[in-house]
Short mmCIF file of C-alpha atoms and ligand atoms in Angstrom, two decimals:
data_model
loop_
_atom_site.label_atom_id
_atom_site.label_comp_id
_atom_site.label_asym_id
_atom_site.label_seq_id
_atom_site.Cartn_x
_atom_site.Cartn_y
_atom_site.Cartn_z
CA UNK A 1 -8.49 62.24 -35.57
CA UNK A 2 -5.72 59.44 -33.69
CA UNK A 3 -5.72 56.48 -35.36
CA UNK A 4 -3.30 53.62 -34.33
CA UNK A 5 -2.87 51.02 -36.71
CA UNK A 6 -1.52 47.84 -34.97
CA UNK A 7 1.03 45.89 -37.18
CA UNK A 8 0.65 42.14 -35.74
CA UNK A 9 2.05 38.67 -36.55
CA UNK A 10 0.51 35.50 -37.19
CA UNK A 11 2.97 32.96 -36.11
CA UNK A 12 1.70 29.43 -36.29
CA UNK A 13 3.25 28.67 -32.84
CA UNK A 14 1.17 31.31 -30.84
CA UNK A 15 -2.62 29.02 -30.69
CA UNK A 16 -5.57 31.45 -32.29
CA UNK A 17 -7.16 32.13 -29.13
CA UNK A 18 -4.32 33.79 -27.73
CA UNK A 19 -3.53 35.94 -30.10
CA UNK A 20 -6.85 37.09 -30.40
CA UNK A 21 -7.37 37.94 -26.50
CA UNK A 22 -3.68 39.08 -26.88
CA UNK A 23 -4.71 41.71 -30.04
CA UNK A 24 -7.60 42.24 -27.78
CA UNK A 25 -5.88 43.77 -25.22
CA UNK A 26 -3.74 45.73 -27.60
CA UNK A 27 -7.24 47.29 -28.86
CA UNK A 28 -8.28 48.20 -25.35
CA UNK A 29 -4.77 49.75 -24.91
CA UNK A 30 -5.88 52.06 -27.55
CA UNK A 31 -8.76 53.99 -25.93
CA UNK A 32 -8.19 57.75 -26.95
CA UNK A 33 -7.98 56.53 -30.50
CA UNK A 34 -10.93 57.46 -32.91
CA UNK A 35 -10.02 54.38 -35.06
CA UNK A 36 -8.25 50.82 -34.62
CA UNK A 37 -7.38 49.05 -37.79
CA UNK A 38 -6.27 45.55 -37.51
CA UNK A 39 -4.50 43.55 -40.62
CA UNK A 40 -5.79 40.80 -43.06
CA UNK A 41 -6.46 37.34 -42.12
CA UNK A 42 -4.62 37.62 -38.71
CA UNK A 43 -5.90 34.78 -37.21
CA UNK A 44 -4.90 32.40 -39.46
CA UNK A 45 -2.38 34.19 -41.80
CA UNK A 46 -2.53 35.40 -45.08
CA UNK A 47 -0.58 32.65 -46.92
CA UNK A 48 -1.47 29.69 -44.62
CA UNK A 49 -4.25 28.16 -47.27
CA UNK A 50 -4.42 25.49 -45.57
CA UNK A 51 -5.79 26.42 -42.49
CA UNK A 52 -8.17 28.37 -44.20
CA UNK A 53 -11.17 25.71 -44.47
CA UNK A 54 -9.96 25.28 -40.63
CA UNK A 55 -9.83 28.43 -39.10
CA UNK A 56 -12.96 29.72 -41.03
CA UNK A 57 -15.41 31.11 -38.77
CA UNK A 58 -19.04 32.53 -39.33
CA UNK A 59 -19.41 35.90 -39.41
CA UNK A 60 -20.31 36.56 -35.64
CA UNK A 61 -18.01 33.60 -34.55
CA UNK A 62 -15.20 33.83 -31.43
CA UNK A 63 -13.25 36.78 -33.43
CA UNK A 64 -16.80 38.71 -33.88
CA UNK A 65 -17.35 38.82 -30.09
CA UNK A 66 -13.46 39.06 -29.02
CA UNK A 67 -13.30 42.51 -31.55
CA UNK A 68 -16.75 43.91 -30.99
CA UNK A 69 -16.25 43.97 -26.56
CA UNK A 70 -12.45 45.01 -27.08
CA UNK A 71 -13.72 48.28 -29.29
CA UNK A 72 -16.81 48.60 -26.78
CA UNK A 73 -14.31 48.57 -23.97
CA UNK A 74 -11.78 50.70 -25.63
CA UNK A 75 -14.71 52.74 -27.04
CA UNK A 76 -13.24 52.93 -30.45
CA UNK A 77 -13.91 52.61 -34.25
CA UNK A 78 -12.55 49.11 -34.93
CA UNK A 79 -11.61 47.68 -38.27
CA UNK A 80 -10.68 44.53 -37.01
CA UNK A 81 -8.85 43.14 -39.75
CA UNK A 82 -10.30 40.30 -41.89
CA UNK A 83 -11.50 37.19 -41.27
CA UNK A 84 -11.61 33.56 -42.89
CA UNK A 85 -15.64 33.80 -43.19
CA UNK A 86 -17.59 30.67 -43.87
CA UNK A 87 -20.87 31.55 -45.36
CA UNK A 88 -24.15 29.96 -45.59
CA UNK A 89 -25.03 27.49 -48.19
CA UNK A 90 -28.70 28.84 -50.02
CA UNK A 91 -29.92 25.31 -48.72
CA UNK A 92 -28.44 25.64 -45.23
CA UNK A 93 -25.04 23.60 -44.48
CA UNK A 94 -21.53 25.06 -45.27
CA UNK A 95 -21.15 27.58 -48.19
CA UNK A 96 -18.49 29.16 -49.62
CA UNK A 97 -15.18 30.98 -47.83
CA UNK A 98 -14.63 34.50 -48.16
CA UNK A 99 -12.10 37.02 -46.88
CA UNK A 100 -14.40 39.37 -44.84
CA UNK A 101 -13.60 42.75 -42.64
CA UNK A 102 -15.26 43.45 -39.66
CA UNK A 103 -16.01 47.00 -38.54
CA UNK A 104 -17.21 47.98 -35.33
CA UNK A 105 -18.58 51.12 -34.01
CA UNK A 106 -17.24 52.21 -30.54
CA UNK A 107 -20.30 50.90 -28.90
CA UNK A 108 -19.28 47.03 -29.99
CA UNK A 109 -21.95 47.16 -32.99
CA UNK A 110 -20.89 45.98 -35.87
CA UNK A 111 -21.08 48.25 -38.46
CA UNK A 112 -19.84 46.93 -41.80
CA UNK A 113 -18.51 43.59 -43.31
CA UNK A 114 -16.59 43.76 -46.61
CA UNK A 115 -15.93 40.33 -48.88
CA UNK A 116 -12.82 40.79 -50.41
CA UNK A 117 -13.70 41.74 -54.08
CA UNK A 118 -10.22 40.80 -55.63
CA UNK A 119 -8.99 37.41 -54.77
CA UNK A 120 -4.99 36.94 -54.92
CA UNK A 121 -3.73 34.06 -56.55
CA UNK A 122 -4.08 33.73 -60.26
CA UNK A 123 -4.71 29.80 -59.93
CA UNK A 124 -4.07 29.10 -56.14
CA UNK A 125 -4.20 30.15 -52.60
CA UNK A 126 -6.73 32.48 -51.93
CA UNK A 127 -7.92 32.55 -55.76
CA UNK A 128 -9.32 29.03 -55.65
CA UNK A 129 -10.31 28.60 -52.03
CA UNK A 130 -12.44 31.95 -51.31
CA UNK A 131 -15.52 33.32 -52.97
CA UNK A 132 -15.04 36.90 -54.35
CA UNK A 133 -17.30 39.32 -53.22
CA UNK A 134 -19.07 41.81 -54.84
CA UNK A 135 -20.33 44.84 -52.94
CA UNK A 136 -18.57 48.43 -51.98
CA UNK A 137 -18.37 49.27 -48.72
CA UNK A 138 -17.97 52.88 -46.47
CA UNK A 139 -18.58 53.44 -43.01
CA UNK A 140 -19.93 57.02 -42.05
CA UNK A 141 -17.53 57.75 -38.71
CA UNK A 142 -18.26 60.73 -36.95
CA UNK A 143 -15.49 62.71 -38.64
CA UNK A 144 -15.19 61.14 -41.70
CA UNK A 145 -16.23 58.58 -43.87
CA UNK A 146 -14.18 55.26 -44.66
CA UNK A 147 -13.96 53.01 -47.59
CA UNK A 148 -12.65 49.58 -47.02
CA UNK A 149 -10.59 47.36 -49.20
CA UNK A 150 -8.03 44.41 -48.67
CA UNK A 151 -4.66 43.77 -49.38
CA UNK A 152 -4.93 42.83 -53.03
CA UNK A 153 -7.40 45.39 -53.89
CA UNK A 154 -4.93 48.09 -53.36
CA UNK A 155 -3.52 46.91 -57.12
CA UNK A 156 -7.03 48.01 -58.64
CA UNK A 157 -7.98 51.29 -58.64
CA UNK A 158 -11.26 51.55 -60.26
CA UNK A 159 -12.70 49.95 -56.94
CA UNK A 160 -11.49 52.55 -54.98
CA UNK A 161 -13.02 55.58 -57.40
CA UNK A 162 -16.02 53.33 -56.34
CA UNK A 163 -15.32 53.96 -52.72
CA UNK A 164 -15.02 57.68 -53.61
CA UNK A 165 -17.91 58.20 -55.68
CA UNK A 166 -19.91 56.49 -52.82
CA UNK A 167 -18.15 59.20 -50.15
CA UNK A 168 -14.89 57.72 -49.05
CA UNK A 169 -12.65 60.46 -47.64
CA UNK A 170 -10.64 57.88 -45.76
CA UNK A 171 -9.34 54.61 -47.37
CA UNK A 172 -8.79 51.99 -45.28
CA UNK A 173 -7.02 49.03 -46.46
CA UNK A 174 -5.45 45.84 -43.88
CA UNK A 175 -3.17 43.59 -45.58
CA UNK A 176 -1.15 41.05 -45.77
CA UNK A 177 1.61 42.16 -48.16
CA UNK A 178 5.11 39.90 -48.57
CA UNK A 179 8.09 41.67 -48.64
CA UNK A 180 8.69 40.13 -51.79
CA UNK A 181 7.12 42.91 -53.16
CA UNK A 182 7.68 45.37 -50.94
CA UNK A 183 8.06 48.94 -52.83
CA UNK A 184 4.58 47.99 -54.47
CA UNK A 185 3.13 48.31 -51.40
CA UNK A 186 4.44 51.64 -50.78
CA UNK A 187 3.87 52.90 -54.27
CA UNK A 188 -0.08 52.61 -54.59
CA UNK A 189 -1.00 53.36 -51.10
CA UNK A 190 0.63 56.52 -51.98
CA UNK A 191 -0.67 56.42 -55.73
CA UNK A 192 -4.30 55.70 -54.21
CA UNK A 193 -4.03 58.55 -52.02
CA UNK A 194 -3.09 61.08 -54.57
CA UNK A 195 -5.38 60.04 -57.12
CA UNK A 196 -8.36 60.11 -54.94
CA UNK A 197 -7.14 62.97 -52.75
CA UNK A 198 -8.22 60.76 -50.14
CA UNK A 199 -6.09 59.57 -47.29
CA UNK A 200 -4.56 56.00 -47.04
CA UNK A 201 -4.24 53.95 -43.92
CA UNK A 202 -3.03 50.63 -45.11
CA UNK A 203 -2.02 47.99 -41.87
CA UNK A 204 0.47 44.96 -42.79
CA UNK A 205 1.36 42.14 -40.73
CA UNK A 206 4.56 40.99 -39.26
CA UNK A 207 7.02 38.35 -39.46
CA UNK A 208 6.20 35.12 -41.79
CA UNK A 209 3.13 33.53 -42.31
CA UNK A 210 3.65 29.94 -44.25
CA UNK A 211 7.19 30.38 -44.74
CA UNK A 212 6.43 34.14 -46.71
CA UNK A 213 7.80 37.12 -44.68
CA UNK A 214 5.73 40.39 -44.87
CA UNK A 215 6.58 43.73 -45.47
CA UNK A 216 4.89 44.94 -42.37
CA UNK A 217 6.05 48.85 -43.22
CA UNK A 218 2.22 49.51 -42.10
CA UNK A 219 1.94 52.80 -43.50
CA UNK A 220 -0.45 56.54 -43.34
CA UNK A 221 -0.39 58.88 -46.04
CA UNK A 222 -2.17 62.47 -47.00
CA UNK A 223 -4.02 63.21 -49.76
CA UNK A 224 -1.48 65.16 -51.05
CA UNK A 225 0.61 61.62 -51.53
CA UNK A 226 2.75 62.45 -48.50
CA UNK A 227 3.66 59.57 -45.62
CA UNK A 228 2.64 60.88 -42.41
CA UNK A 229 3.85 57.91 -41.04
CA UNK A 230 5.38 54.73 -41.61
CA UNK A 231 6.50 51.12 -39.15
CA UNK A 232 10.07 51.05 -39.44
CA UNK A 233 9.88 47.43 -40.38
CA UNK A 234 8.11 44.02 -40.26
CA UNK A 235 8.31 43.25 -36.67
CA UNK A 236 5.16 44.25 -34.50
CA UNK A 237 4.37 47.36 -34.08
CA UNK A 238 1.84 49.95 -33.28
CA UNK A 239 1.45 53.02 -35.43
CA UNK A 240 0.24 55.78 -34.25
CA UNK A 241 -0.92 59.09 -35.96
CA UNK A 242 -2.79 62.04 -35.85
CA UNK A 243 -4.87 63.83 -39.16
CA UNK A 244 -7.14 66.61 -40.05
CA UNK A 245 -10.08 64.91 -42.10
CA UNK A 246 -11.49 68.40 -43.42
CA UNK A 247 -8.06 68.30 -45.60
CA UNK A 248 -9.64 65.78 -47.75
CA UNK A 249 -12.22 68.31 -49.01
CA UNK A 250 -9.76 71.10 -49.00
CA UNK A 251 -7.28 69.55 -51.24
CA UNK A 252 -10.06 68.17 -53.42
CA UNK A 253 -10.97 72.01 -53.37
CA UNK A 254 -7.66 73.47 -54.23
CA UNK A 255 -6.48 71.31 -56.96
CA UNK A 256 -9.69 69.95 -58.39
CA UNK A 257 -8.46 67.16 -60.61
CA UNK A 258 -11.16 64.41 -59.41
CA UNK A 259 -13.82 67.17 -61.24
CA UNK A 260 -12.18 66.42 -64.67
CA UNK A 261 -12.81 62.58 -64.87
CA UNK A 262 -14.15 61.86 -68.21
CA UNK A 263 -16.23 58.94 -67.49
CA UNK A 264 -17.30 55.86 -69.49
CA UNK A 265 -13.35 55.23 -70.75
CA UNK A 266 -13.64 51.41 -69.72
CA UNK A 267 -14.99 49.67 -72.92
CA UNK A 268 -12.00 49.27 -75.86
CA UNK A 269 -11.68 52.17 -78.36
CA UNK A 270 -12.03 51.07 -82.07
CA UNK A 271 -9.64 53.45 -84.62
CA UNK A 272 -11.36 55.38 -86.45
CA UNK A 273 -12.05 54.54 -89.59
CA UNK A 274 -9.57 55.63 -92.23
CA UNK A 275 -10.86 58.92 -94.19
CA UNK A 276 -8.29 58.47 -97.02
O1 LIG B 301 -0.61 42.06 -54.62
C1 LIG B 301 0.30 41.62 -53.93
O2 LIG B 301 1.47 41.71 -54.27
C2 LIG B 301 0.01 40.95 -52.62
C3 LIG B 301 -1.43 40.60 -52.44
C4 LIG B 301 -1.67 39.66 -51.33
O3 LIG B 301 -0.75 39.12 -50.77
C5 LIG B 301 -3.03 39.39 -50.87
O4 LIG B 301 -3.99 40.00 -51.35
O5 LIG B 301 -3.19 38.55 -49.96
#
């Protein structure tokens, strides 16, 4: 499988439509790919709270249709990223934000949307202003299957055994990391990868968004743990790669550790009482 993951940046001075007809083109650049994954919150920028009430959009709003003909006419899988999603109120009128992905099949359909589960925060930002979701979500590709998750989420890894015990072979996670904490980053997608035997494709943005630089340092790695491929830095880039999907179910073959989880360890252990 090719899979280019494109590395963009949200800089308040470039207006939202032209980024996205200019992130367009980059998709349709990318025909021969099998899969396109954009980064988190790239229209408005992960840190730039404030514009998140203003660039919310509904779920098929202008970045819907923009993605969904740029991976018809590139004829790709397209994670597109996430978006500032404005749901429905139960009554009608404006309900709550969320953080949503958008994936579309190479035919323009769209195939998934993932809510953010884990909002980052603590007591501001993107903690306060967007509803969590709540729901797991894989895509069956034709060569493998992926589980999606979102920046944040990379820090919890019982929601990606979730991903795995519902089939994920191939984790796919856009992001919008700081640089602040850069060697995080680098760490889990590599610990999520060798604890689910899964691979990792994890897409970071560029340059600063609100004053906080990113990371970028987009980055691909095997389910053995080891970086196939990594952006050299935080500027724009697009990173391309090539992998062998079937090695997810011969590594979880040959070293069969995901067989000896002993499950049900979540709920606090009590000593034992003393025997004395
Ligand atoms: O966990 C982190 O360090 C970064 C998370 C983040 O920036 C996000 O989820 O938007």
């Amino acid at each position: 499988m090719r899979a280019s993951l494109l590395q963009i940046a949200a800089d308040e001075d470039e207006p939202v439509d032209s980024r996205r007809r200019r992130v367009a083109a980059l998709v349709r650049e990318q025909a021969g790919a099998d899969l396109v994954v954009l980064p988190e919150l790239w229209t408005t920028g992960a840190f730039a709270y404030e514009s998140f009430g203003s660039g919310a959009e509904p779920l098929r709003g202008p970045t819907y249709e923009v993605m969904a003909e740029a991976a018809r006419d590139a004829g790709v899988w397209l994670h597109a990223g996430s978006i500032p999603e404005r749901g429905d109120a139960p009554g009608g009128g404006e309900g709550p934000l969320y953080n949503t992905s958008l994936v579309f099949s190479p035919d323009g359909e769209l195939a998934a949307a993932y809510r953010k589960i884990h909002r980052f925060g603590f007591d501001k930002g993107e903690a306060v202003l967007m509803a969590a979701g709540a729901d797991l979500v894989t895509v069956r590709l034709p060569e493998t299957t992926i589980g999606v998750a979102t920046c944040y989420d990379l820090r919890f890894p019982e929601l990606f055994r979730g991903l795995v015990d519902a089939g994920a072979e191939t984790l796919v996670v856009p992001a919008g990391w700081p640089e602040r904490r850069r060697s995080h980053w680098t760490l889990l997608a590599r610990a999520r990868a060798v604890e689910n035997q899964a691979y990792v494709l994890a897409c970071g943005t560029a340059g600063t968004h609100a004053g906080v630089p990113q990371a970028g340092r987009s980055i691909v790695v095997d389910p053995w743990g080891e970086v196939l491929a990594e952006a050299a830095g935080a500027d724009e880039e697009v990173l391309t790669v090539e992998f062998d999907p079937a090695r997810v179910a011969r590594t979880r073959e040959q070293f069969p550790a995901l067989k000896d989880r002993v499950l049900g360890l979540d709920a606090p252990r009590r000593p034992e009482p003393s025997r004395s």
